[in-house]
Amino acid sequence: MKKIVLTSTLMALATASVASDDKHFKGKMPTTYEQAQEYLVESKAKLAAILADGNVSRVEMGEIHQLTYSLENALEFMEEEIEQIQETLERVHKGSERGTNAQVFQDAQQFLNNSDVLH
C-alpha cells in the first residue's frame, strides 16, 4: 500500500513538473527604457532582501529563479535600446565626416532625444 501511495505521489509530482514547464515563468516585460530601469531596481532590491540573512531556502531559491527572468528581460530591453542609440550616434559620427549637414542635424537631434533616458 505504501508503494502505491509513494508511486502515485511521485507520478503526481512528475506530472506537475511537466505541466509547470508549459507555464514557465516569463518575468516582467518592460515596454520602455524607464520601465526596464524600474524593474531592474525593483528586482535587485528583492534579490538583495532574499540574500540579506546569508541563507537561501528552497522557497527563496524559487523566488530568485523567478526574479532572474525579470532581471534578464530588463537588461535585454536596456541593451537593445542602447544599441539603437549607439547606431544613431554612429550615423552622426559618419555624417560629420562626410559633412552631410541636414542628416547630421536630424540624427544628432534623435540621439539627444533618445539618450535622455540614460541618465
XYZ file of N, CA and C in Angstrom:
357
model
N 0.819 -1.189 0.000
C 0.000 0.000 0.000
C 0.867 1.260 0.000
N 1.965 1.238 0.815
C 2.852 2.383 0.869
C 3.509 2.610 -0.490
N 3.832 1.507 -1.204
C 4.450 1.641 -2.521
C 3.496 2.304 -3.504
N 2.223 1.984 -3.415
C 1.222 2.573 -4.306
C 1.103 4.072 -4.038
N 1.035 4.432 -2.749
C 0.931 5.849 -2.382
C 2.180 6.597 -2.828
N 3.344 6.018 -2.589
C 4.588 6.646 -2.981
C 4.671 6.789 -4.496
N 4.305 5.749 -5.218
C 4.325 5.788 -6.673
C 3.353 6.835 -7.188
N 2.169 6.894 -6.607
C 1.172 7.890 -7.022
C 1.672 9.302 -6.761
N 2.315 9.490 -5.626
C 2.858 10.804 -5.278
C 3.948 11.214 -6.253
N 4.864 10.288 -6.554
C 5.935 10.587 -7.495
C 5.397 10.898 -8.888
N 4.387 10.159 -9.313
C 3.786 10.402 -10.623
C 3.111 11.773 -10.653
N 2.452 12.128 -9.562
C 1.798 13.429 -9.489
C 2.824 14.552 -9.556
N 3.934 14.374 -8.847
C 4.988 15.381 -8.870
C 5.602 15.503 -10.262
N 5.829 14.386 -10.909
C 6.404 14.395 -12.257
C 5.447 15.083 -13.228
N 4.168 14.807 -13.108
C 3.167 15.436 -13.964
C 3.114 16.929 -13.706
N 3.167 17.320 -12.445
C 3.153 18.739 -12.099
C 4.381 19.438 -12.656
N 5.511 18.758 -12.604
C 6.743 19.331 -13.129
C 6.644 19.562 -14.631
N 6.126 18.598 -15.351
C 5.955 18.731 -16.791
C 4.954 19.822 -17.101
N 3.868 19.876 -16.347
C 2.846 20.895 -16.564
C 3.411 22.284 -16.300
N 4.260 22.402 -15.289
C 4.813 23.716 -14.973
C 5.743 24.207 -16.080
N 6.353 23.284 -16.844
C 7.204 23.690 -17.950
C 6.384 24.396 -19.026
N 5.122 23.984 -19.195
C 4.253 24.612 -20.176
C 3.901 26.040 -19.775
N 3.880 26.306 -18.498
C 3.504 27.617 -17.981
C 4.713 28.251 -17.300
N 5.865 28.153 -17.925
C 7.105 28.629 -17.333
C 7.013 30.129 -17.087
N 7.590 30.562 -16.010
C 7.545 31.956 -15.601
C 8.200 32.842 -16.663
N 7.578 33.949 -16.989
C 8.076 34.837 -18.039
C 8.780 36.067 -17.490
N 8.483 36.483 -16.284
C 9.053 37.697 -15.730
C 8.338 38.922 -16.260
N 8.651 40.056 -15.672
C 8.065 41.316 -16.124
C 8.729 41.727 -17.424
N 7.909 42.166 -18.371
C 8.393 42.567 -19.685
C 8.244 44.079 -19.847
N 9.346 44.805 -19.825
C 9.252 46.255 -19.970
C 8.879 46.660 -21.389
N 8.227 47.814 -21.497
C 7.882 48.359 -22.814
C 8.578 49.695 -23.051
N 9.227 50.228 -22.015
C 10.001 51.458 -22.146
C 11.315 51.286 -21.389
N 12.277 52.133 -21.711
C 13.559 52.081 -21.016
C 13.377 52.391 -19.536
N 12.537 53.383 -19.247
C 12.280 53.766 -17.859
C 11.682 52.601 -17.080
N 10.780 51.886 -17.714
C 10.168 50.722 -17.075
C 11.206 49.625 -16.849
N 12.105 49.440 -17.795
C 13.179 48.458 -17.632
C 14.052 48.825 -16.440
N 14.370 50.108 -16.300
C 15.157 50.564 -15.147
C 14.401 50.303 -13.844
N 13.116 50.574 -13.857
C 12.273 50.352 -12.682
C 12.268 48.877 -12.286
N 12.084 47.999 -13.268
C 12.076 46.558 -12.993
C 13.437 46.088 -12.492
N 14.502 46.660 -13.044
C 15.849 46.297 -12.614
C 16.056 46.671 -11.147
N 15.718 47.886 -10.788
C 15.877 48.350 -9.410
C 15.009 47.528 -8.459
N 13.768 47.314 -8.853
C 12.822 46.552 -8.027
C 13.298 45.118 -7.808
N 13.716 44.469 -8.870
C 14.144 43.068 -8.778
C 15.453 42.928 -8.019
N 16.364 43.887 -8.201
C 17.619 43.863 -7.443
C 17.356 44.006 -5.953
N 16.419 44.872 -5.594
C 16.085 45.064 -4.181
C 15.505 43.782 -3.586
N 14.649 43.102 -4.347
C 14.077 41.839 -3.869
C 15.163 40.783 -3.709
N 16.076 40.717 -4.661
C 17.172 39.754 -4.592
C 18.061 40.038 -3.385
N 18.383 41.298 -3.165
C 19.210 41.679 -2.017
C 18.522 41.316 -0.702
N 17.210 41.507 -0.636
C 16.460 41.175 0.578
C 16.504 39.676 0.855
N 16.401 38.887 -0.187
C 16.459 37.428 -0.026
C 17.828 37.010 0.492
N 18.874 37.638 -0.015
C 20.242 37.267 0.350
C 20.705 37.873 1.678
N 19.930 38.804 2.220
C 20.370 39.590 3.378
C 20.749 38.765 4.600
N 20.041 37.680 4.859
C 20.345 36.908 6.073
C 21.448 35.868 5.861
N 21.967 35.787 4.657
C 23.063 34.867 4.389
C 22.651 33.440 4.117
N 21.361 33.163 4.165
C 20.838 31.822 3.883
C 19.779 31.921 2.802
N 19.715 30.899 1.979
C 18.697 30.853 0.936
C 17.954 29.527 1.057
N 16.669 29.623 1.372
C 15.851 28.414 1.489
C 15.446 27.936 0.093
N 14.844 26.762 0.041
C 14.364 26.232 -1.241
C 13.302 27.144 -1.843
N 12.425 27.656 -0.996
C 11.380 28.574 -1.469
C 12.031 29.846 -2.023
N 13.011 30.363 -1.302
C 13.705 31.567 -1.762
C 14.471 31.312 -3.051
N 14.990 30.107 -3.195
C 15.680 29.758 -4.436
C 14.707 29.866 -5.618
N 13.475 29.432 -5.406
C 12.447 29.574 -6.439
C 12.139 31.033 -6.730
N 12.115 31.854 -5.682
C 11.881 33.288 -5.858
C 13.030 33.919 -6.652
N 14.250 33.504 -6.338
C 15.415 34.005 -7.075
C 15.294 33.612 -8.544
N 14.924 32.370 -8.792
C 14.764 31.888 -10.165
C 13.769 32.763 -10.923
N 12.648 33.068 -10.295
C 11.647 33.917 -10.948
C 12.175 35.331 -11.163
N 12.884 35.861 -10.190
C 13.435 37.216 -10.322
C 14.399 37.324 -11.494
N 15.144 36.260 -11.754
C 16.127 36.323 -12.835
C 15.462 36.588 -14.185
N 14.242 36.142 -14.364
C 13.545 36.407 -15.629
C 13.274 37.889 -15.799
N 12.779 38.543 -14.754
C 12.535 39.986 -14.832
C 13.841 40.747 -15.009
N 14.893 40.319 -14.311
C 16.194 40.962 -14.452
C 16.728 40.808 -15.876
N 16.644 39.606 -16.417
C 17.114 39.360 -17.784
C 16.315 40.169 -18.796
N 14.993 40.222 -18.624
C 14.146 40.987 -19.542
C 14.501 42.469 -19.499
N 14.704 42.997 -18.292
C 15.047 44.411 -18.143
C 16.386 44.714 -18.809
N 17.390 43.893 -18.535
C 18.713 44.124 -19.114
C 18.709 43.977 -20.633
N 17.977 43.005 -21.131
C 17.902 42.804 -22.580
C 17.244 43.999 -23.250
N 16.158 44.497 -22.650
C 15.473 45.662 -23.215
C 16.411 46.866 -23.218
N 17.104 47.068 -22.105
C 18.032 48.198 -21.999
C 19.155 48.077 -23.029
N 19.671 46.884 -23.196
C 20.739 46.651 -24.167
C 20.274 46.993 -25.582
N 19.058 46.575 -25.940
C 18.528 46.862 -27.272
C 18.352 48.359 -27.484
N 17.864 49.040 -26.456
C 17.693 50.490 -26.550
C 19.046 51.187 -26.713
N 20.027 50.766 -25.940
C 21.362 51.370 -26.020
C 21.979 51.114 -27.387
N 21.777 49.930 -27.937
C 22.293 49.626 -29.282
C 21.702 50.568 -30.317
N 20.407 50.855 -30.200
C 19.768 51.780 -31.140
C 20.346 53.184 -30.998
N 20.594 53.605 -29.761
C 21.187 54.921 -29.516
C 22.608 54.964 -30.096
N 23.360 53.876 -29.912
C 24.718 53.809 -30.466
C 24.705 53.887 -31.985
N 23.742 53.215 -32.606
C 23.637 53.254 -34.067
C 23.351 54.664 -34.553
N 22.495 55.379 -33.831
C 22.194 56.761 -34.199
C 23.435 57.631 -34.059
N 24.162 57.460 -32.961
C 25.392 58.227 -32.757
C 26.411 57.912 -33.848
N 26.485 56.662 -34.262
C 27.412 56.283 -35.331
C 27.038 56.989 -36.634
N 25.738 57.141 -36.894
C 25.301 57.885 -38.088
C 25.734 59.353 -37.988
N 25.644 59.914 -36.772
C 26.098 61.295 -36.562
C 27.600 61.380 -36.845
N 28.349 60.435 -36.293
C 29.803 60.417 -36.471
C 30.181 60.344 -37.954
N 29.621 59.375 -38.651
C 29.962 59.185 -40.070
C 29.470 60.353 -40.917
N 28.297 60.845 -40.577
C 27.771 62.002 -41.315
C 28.628 63.237 -41.117
N 29.162 63.386 -39.902
C 30.027 64.547 -39.642
C 31.332 64.443 -40.427
N 31.793 63.246 -40.685
C 32.997 63.044 -41.506
C 32.729 63.425 -42.962
N 31.523 63.127 -43.418
C 31.149 63.401 -44.819
C 30.614 64.832 -44.994
N 30.259 65.469 -43.895
C 29.724 66.825 -43.975
C 28.289 66.892 -44.465
N 27.495 65.870 -44.175
C 26.084 65.860 -44.576
C 25.257 66.566 -43.496
N 25.200 67.885 -43.610
C 24.629 68.736 -42.569
C 23.208 68.360 -42.149
N 22.312 68.252 -43.107
C 20.907 68.002 -42.766
C 20.742 66.657 -42.056
N 21.422 65.646 -42.552
C 21.317 64.310 -41.937
C 21.959 64.294 -40.554
N 23.102 64.958 -40.406
C 23.768 65.030 -39.102
C 22.857 65.737 -38.113
N 22.262 66.842 -38.541
C 21.370 67.584 -37.653
C 20.209 66.703 -37.204
N 19.591 66.024 -38.138
C 18.445 65.150 -37.816
C 18.865 64.010 -36.891
N 19.942 63.323 -37.213
C 20.403 62.191 -36.400
C 20.887 62.650 -35.023
N 21.549 63.818 -34.984
C 22.017 64.338 -33.697
C 20.838 64.683 -32.794
N 19.793 65.257 -33.364
C 18.589 65.549 -32.574
C 17.967 64.251 -32.051
N 17.913 63.239 -32.910
C 17.374 61.937 -32.489
C 18.224 61.346 -31.379
N 19.550 61.427 -31.509
C 20.452 60.928 -30.479
C 20.190 61.638 -29.152
N 20.118 62.953 -29.195
C 19.887 63.710 -27.958
C 18.568 63.330 -27.302
N 17.533 63.199 -28.097
C 16.222 62.821 -27.542
C 16.230 61.416 -26.968
N 16.767 60.475 -27.728
C 16.727 59.066 -27.298
C 17.674 58.774 -26.143
N 18.781 59.496 -26.048
C 19.753 59.217 -24.990
C 19.368 59.851 -23.659
N 18.336 60.667 -23.629
C 17.880 61.265 -22.357
C 17.556 60.212 -21.305
N 17.126 59.049 -21.721
C 16.729 58.008 -20.766
C 17.919 57.411 -20.019
N 19.130 57.672 -20.498
C 20.312 57.027 -19.930
C 20.847 57.676 -18.664
N 20.373 58.815 -18.303
C 20.911 59.471 -17.093
C 20.167 59.111 -15.843
